[in-house]
CSV table of C-alpha atoms in Angstrom, one decimal:
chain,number,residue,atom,x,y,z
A,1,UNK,CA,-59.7,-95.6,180.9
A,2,UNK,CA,-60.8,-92.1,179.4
A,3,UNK,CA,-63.0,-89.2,181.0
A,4,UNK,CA,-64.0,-85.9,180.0
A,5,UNK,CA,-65.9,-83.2,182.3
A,6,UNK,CA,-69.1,-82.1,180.2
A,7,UNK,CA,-68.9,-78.5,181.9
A,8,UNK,CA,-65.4,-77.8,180.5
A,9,UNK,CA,-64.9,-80.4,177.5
A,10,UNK,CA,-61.3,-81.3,179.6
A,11,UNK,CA,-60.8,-85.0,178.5
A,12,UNK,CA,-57.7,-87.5,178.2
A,13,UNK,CA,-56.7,-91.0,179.3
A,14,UNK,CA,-54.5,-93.3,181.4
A,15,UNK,CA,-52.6,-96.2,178.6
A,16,UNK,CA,-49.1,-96.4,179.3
A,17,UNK,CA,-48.8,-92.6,179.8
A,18,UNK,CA,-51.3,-89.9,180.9
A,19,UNK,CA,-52.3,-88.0,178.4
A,20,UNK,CA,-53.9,-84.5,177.9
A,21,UNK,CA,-56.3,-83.4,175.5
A,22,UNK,CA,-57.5,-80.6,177.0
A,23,UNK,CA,-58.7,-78.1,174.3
A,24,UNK,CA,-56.3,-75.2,173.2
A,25,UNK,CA,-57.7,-71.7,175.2
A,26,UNK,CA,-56.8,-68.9,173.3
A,27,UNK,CA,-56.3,-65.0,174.2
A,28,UNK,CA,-59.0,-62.9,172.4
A,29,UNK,CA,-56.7,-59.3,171.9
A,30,UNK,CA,-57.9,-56.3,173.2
A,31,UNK,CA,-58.5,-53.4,170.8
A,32,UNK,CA,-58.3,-49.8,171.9
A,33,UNK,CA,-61.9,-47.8,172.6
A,34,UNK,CA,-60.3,-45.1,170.3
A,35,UNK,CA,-58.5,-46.1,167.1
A,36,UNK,CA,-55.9,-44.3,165.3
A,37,UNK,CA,-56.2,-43.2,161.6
A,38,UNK,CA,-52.7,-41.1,161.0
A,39,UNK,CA,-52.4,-39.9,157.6
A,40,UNK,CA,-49.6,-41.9,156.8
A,41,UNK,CA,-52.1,-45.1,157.1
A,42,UNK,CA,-53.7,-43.4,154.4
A,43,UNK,CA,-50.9,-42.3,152.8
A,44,UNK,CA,-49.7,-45.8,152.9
A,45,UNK,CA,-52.8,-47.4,150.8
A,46,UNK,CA,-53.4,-44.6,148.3
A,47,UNK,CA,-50.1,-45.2,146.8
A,48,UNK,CA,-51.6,-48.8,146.6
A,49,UNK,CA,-55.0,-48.2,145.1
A,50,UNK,CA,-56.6,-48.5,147.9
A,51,UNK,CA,-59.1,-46.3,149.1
A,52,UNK,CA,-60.5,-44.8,153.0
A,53,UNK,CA,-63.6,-46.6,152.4
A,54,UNK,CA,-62.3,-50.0,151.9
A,55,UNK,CA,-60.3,-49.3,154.9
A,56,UNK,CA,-63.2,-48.1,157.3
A,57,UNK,CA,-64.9,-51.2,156.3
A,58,UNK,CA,-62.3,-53.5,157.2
A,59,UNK,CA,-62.0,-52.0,160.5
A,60,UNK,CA,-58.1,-50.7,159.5
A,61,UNK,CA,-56.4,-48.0,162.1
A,62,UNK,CA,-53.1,-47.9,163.8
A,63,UNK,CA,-51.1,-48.4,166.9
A,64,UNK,CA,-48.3,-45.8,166.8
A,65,UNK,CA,-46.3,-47.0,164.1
A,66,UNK,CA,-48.3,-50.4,163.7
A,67,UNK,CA,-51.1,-50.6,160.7
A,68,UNK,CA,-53.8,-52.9,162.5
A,69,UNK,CA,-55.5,-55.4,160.6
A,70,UNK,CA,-58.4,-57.6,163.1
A,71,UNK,CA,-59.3,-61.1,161.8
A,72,UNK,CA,-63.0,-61.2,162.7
A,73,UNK,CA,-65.0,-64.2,163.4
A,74,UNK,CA,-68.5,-65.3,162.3
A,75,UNK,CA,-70.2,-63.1,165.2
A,76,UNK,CA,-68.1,-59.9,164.5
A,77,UNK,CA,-66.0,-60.5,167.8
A,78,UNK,CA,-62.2,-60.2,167.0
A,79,UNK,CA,-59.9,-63.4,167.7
A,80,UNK,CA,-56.6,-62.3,166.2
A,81,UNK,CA,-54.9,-59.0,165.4
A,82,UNK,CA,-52.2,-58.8,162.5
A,83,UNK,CA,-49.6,-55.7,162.5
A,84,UNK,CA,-47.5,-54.6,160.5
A,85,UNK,CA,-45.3,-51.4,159.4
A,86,UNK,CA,-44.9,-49.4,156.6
A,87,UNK,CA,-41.8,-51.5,156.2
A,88,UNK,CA,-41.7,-55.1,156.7
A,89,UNK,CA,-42.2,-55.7,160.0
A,90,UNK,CA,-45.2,-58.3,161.3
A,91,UNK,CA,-46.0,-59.6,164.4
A,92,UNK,CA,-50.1,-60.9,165.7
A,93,UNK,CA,-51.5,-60.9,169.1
A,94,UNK,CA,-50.2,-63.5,171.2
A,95,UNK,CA,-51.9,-66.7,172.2
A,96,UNK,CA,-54.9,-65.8,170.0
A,97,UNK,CA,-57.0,-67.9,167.4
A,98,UNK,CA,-55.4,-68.1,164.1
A,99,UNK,CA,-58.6,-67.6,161.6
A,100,UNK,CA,-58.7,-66.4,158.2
A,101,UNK,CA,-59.1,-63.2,157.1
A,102,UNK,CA,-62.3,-61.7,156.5
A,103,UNK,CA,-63.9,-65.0,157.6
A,104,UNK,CA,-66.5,-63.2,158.8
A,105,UNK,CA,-68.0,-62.3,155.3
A,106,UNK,CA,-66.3,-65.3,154.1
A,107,UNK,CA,-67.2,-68.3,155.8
A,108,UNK,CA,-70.8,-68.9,154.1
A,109,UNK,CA,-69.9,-67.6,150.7
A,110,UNK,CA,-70.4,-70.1,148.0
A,111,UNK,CA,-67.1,-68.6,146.1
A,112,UNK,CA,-64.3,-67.4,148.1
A,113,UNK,CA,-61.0,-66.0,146.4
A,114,UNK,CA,-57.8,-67.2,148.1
A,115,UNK,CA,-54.9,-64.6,148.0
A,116,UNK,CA,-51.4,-64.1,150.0
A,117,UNK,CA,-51.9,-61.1,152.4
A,118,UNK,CA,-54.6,-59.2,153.6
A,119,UNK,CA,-53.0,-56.0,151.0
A,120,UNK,CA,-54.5,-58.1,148.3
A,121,UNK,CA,-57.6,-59.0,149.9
A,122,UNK,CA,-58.5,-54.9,149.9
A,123,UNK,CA,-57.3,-54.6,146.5
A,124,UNK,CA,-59.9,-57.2,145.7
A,125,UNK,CA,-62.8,-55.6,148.0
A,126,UNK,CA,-61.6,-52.0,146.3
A,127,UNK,CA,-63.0,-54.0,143.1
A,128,UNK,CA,-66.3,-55.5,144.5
A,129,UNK,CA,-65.0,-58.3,145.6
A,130,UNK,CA,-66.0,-59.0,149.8
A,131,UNK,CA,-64.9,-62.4,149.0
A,132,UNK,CA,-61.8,-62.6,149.4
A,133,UNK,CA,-59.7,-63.9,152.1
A,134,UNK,CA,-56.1,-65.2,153.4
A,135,UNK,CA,-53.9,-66.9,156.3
A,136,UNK,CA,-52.2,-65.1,158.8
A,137,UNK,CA,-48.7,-66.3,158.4
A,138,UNK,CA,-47.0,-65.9,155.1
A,139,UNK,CA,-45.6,-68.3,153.0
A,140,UNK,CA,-43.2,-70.7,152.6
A,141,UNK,CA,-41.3,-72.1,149.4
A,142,UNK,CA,-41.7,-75.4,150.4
A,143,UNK,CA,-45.1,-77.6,149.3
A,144,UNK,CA,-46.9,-78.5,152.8
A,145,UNK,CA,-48.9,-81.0,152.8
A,146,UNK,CA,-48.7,-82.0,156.7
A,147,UNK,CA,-52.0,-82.1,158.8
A,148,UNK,CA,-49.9,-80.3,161.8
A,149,UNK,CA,-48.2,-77.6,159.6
A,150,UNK,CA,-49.1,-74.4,162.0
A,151,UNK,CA,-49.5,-71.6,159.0
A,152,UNK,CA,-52.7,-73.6,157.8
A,153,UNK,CA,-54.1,-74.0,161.5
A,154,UNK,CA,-56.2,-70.9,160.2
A,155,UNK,CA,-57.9,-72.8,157.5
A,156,UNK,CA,-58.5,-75.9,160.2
A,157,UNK,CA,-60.2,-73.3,163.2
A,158,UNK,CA,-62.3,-71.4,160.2
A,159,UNK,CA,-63.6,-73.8,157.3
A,160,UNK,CA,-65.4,-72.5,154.4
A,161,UNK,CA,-68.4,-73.6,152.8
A,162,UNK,CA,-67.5,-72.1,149.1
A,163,UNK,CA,-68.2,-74.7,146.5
A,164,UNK,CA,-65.6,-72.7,144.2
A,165,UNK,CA,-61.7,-71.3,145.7
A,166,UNK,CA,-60.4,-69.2,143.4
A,167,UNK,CA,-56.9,-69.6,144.2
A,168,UNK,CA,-54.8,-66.4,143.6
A,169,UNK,CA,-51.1,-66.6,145.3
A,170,UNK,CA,-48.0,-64.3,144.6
A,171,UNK,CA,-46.3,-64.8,141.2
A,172,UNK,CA,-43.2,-66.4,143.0
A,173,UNK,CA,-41.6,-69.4,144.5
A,174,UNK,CA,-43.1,-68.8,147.7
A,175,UNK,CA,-46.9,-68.4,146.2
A,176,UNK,CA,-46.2,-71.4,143.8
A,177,UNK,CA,-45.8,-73.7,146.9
A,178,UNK,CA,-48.8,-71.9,149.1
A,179,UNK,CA,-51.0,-72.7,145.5
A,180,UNK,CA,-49.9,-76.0,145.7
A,181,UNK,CA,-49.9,-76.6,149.6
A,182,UNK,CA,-54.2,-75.0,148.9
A,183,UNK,CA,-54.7,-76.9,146.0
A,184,UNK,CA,-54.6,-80.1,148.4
A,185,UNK,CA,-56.5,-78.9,151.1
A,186,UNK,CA,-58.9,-77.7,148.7
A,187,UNK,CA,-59.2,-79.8,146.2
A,188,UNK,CA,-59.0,-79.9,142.3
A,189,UNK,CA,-62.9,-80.2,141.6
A,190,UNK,CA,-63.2,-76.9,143.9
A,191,UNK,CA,-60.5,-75.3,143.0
A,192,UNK,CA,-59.8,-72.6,140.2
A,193,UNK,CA,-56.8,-70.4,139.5
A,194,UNK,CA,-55.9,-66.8,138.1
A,195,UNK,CA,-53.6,-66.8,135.2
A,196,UNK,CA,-51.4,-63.8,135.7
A,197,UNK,CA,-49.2,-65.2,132.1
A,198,UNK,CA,-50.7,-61.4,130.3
A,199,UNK,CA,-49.1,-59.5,133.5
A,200,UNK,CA,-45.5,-60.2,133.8
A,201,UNK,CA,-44.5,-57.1,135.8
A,202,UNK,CA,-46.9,-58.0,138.3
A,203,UNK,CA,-46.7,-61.0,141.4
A,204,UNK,CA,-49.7,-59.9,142.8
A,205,UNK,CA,-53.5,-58.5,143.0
A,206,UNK,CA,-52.1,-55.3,144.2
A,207,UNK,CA,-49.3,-54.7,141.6
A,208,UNK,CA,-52.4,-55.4,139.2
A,209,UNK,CA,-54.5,-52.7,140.4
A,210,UNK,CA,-51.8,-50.0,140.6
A,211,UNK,CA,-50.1,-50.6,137.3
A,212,UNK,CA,-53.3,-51.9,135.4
A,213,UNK,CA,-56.1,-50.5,137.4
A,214,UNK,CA,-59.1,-51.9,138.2
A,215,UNK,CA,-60.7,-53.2,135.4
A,216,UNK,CA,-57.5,-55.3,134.7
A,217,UNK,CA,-58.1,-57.0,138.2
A,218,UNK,CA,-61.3,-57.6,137.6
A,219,UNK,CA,-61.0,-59.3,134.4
A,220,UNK,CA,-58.5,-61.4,136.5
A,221,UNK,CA,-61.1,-63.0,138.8
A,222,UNK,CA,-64.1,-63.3,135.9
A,223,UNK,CA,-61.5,-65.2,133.7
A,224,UNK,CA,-60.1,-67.4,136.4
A,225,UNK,CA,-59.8,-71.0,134.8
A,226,UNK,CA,-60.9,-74.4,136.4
A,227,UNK,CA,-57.7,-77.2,137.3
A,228,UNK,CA,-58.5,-80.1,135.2
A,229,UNK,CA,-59.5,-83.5,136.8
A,230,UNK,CA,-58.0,-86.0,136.2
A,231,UNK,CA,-60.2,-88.5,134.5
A,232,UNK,CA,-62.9,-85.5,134.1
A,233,UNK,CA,-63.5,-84.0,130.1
A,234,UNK,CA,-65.5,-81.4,129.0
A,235,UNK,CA,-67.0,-82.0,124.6
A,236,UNK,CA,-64.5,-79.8,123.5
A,237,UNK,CA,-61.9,-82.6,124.7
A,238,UNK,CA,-63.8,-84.8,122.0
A,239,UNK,CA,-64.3,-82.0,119.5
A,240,UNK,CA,-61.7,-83.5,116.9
A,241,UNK,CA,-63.0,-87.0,117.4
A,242,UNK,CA,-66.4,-85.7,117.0
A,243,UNK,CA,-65.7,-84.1,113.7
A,244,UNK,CA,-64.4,-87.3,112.0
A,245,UNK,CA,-67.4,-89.0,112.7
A,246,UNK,CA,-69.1,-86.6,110.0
C-alpha cells in the first residue's frame, strides 16, 4: 500500500521493502548583513573585462579570501552560494538547492545563452546580455547522458522556458562533452551554437572579451548558428536542384 501526508508531501510504500520518498530538504545559505568588496575583487575582474557595475548587479562580494557568487531563485531569495579564490579553489554551501545561475532573470526568457562558469556569464551581461546562465558544477570530459547525473540536477530543480539555447561551452575537451551532454537535454530544434573556428587563441566568452573586446563577443552571440535536424531543410538545401529546373 502507499500514503502520503498532504501537510508535508512525505509519501512511500510497503512492496517487498519499505520505501522512502520523502522529498529532498535543502539548506538555504546564510549571507552576511554586510558584504565585502576588497579591491582585489575588483582587481580580479578588471583584468577580465569586467566591470563594478556588472558586479553590483549580480550581487558579487567576498568572504575573506572567497569571491561570492549567489544563485538566485525566481522570487530573488538565494538557494545556493558558489565560492571561489583568485586561484582555483571552489567549494558551494552545503546541503543547498543546486539551480542555475542567474535563473532568476533567466527562467522566463524566451532565449537563454548556455555558458561554462558564472566568469562567462558577466562577460556576457558586460555586453547586454542578462541572459545568460550556467550549472554550478563544472565539467566533465565525458558525454552524460544519465537522468541521475548530479552536475545537471541544476537544470532538473530550475527549467527554462527559452524556445532558443544558445549553447556556448569552453573550447576544450571538457566543454565539447558538456555541449554534447546540453545538446540532449535540450534538444536539436532548440538548440544553437557559437562558432568560436575565427578565435583560436580563445576557449571561452571571457578570453573573447579581453583579447577581442566587446564587439567581437557580441558578434559571437548575433551569429550563433542553428544544429541541423535531421530530416529538417531549409530552400537553400534545394537551391542547386532548383536551378536545373530553369
Amino acid at each position: 500500500f502507499v500514503y502520503k501526508c498532504h501537510h508535508c508531501d512525505f509519501k512511500g510504500g510497503f512492496s517487498d521493502g519499505y520505501i522512502n520518498t520523502r522529498p529532498k530538504q535543502y539548506k538555504r545559505p546564510t549571507e552576511p548583513q554586510v558584504k565585502s568588496k576588497d579591491t582585489f575583487v575588483d582587481d580580479f575582474f578588471s583584468k577580465r573585462g569586467i566591470s563594478r557595475s556588472v558586479l553590483d548587479k549580480f550581487g558579487i562580494y567576498n568572504n575573506g579570501k572567497w569571491i561570492c557568487f549567489p544563485y538566485k531563485d525566481t522570487d530573488g531569495s538565494t538557494a545556493n552560494i558558489k565560492f571561489r579564490t583568485t586561484g582555483k579553489d571552489f567549494r558551494q554551501s552545503p546541503d543547498a538547492k543546486k539551480i542555475l545561475y542567474n535563473y532568476d532573470r533567466i527562467h522566463n526568457q524566451r532565449s537563454v545563452i548556455f555558458v561554462e562558469g558564472e566568469i562567462d556569464v558577466l562577460s556576457l551581461a558586460q555586453v547586454g546580455y542578462d541572459n545568460a546562465t550556467t550549472l554550478s558544477d563544472g565539467a566533465s570530459t565525458t558525454v552524460s547522458k544519465g537522468k541521475d547525473d548530479l552536475r545537471f540536477k541544476g537544470m532538473e530543480n530550475s527549467p527554462i522556458e527559452a524556445e532558443k539555447v544558445i549553447l556556448f561551452c569552453d573550447n576544450d575537451e571538457a566543454g565539447k562533452a558538456l555541449k554534447e551532454s546540453l545538446l540532449y537535454r535540450v534538444g536539436k530544434d532548440k538548440a544553437w551554437y557559437v562558432n568560436l573556428s575565427d578565435y583560436s587563441d580563445c576557449k571561452d566568452a571571457n578570453d573573447v572579451l579581453v583579447k577581442h573586446g566587446e564587439s567581437a563577443l557580441k558578434d559571437l552571440i548575433e551569429n550563433a548558428v542553428p544544429y541541423p535536424v535531421e530530416g529538417l531543410y531549409t530552400a537553400n538545401d534545394y537551391q542547386n536542384e532548383i536551378l536545373d529546373l530553369y
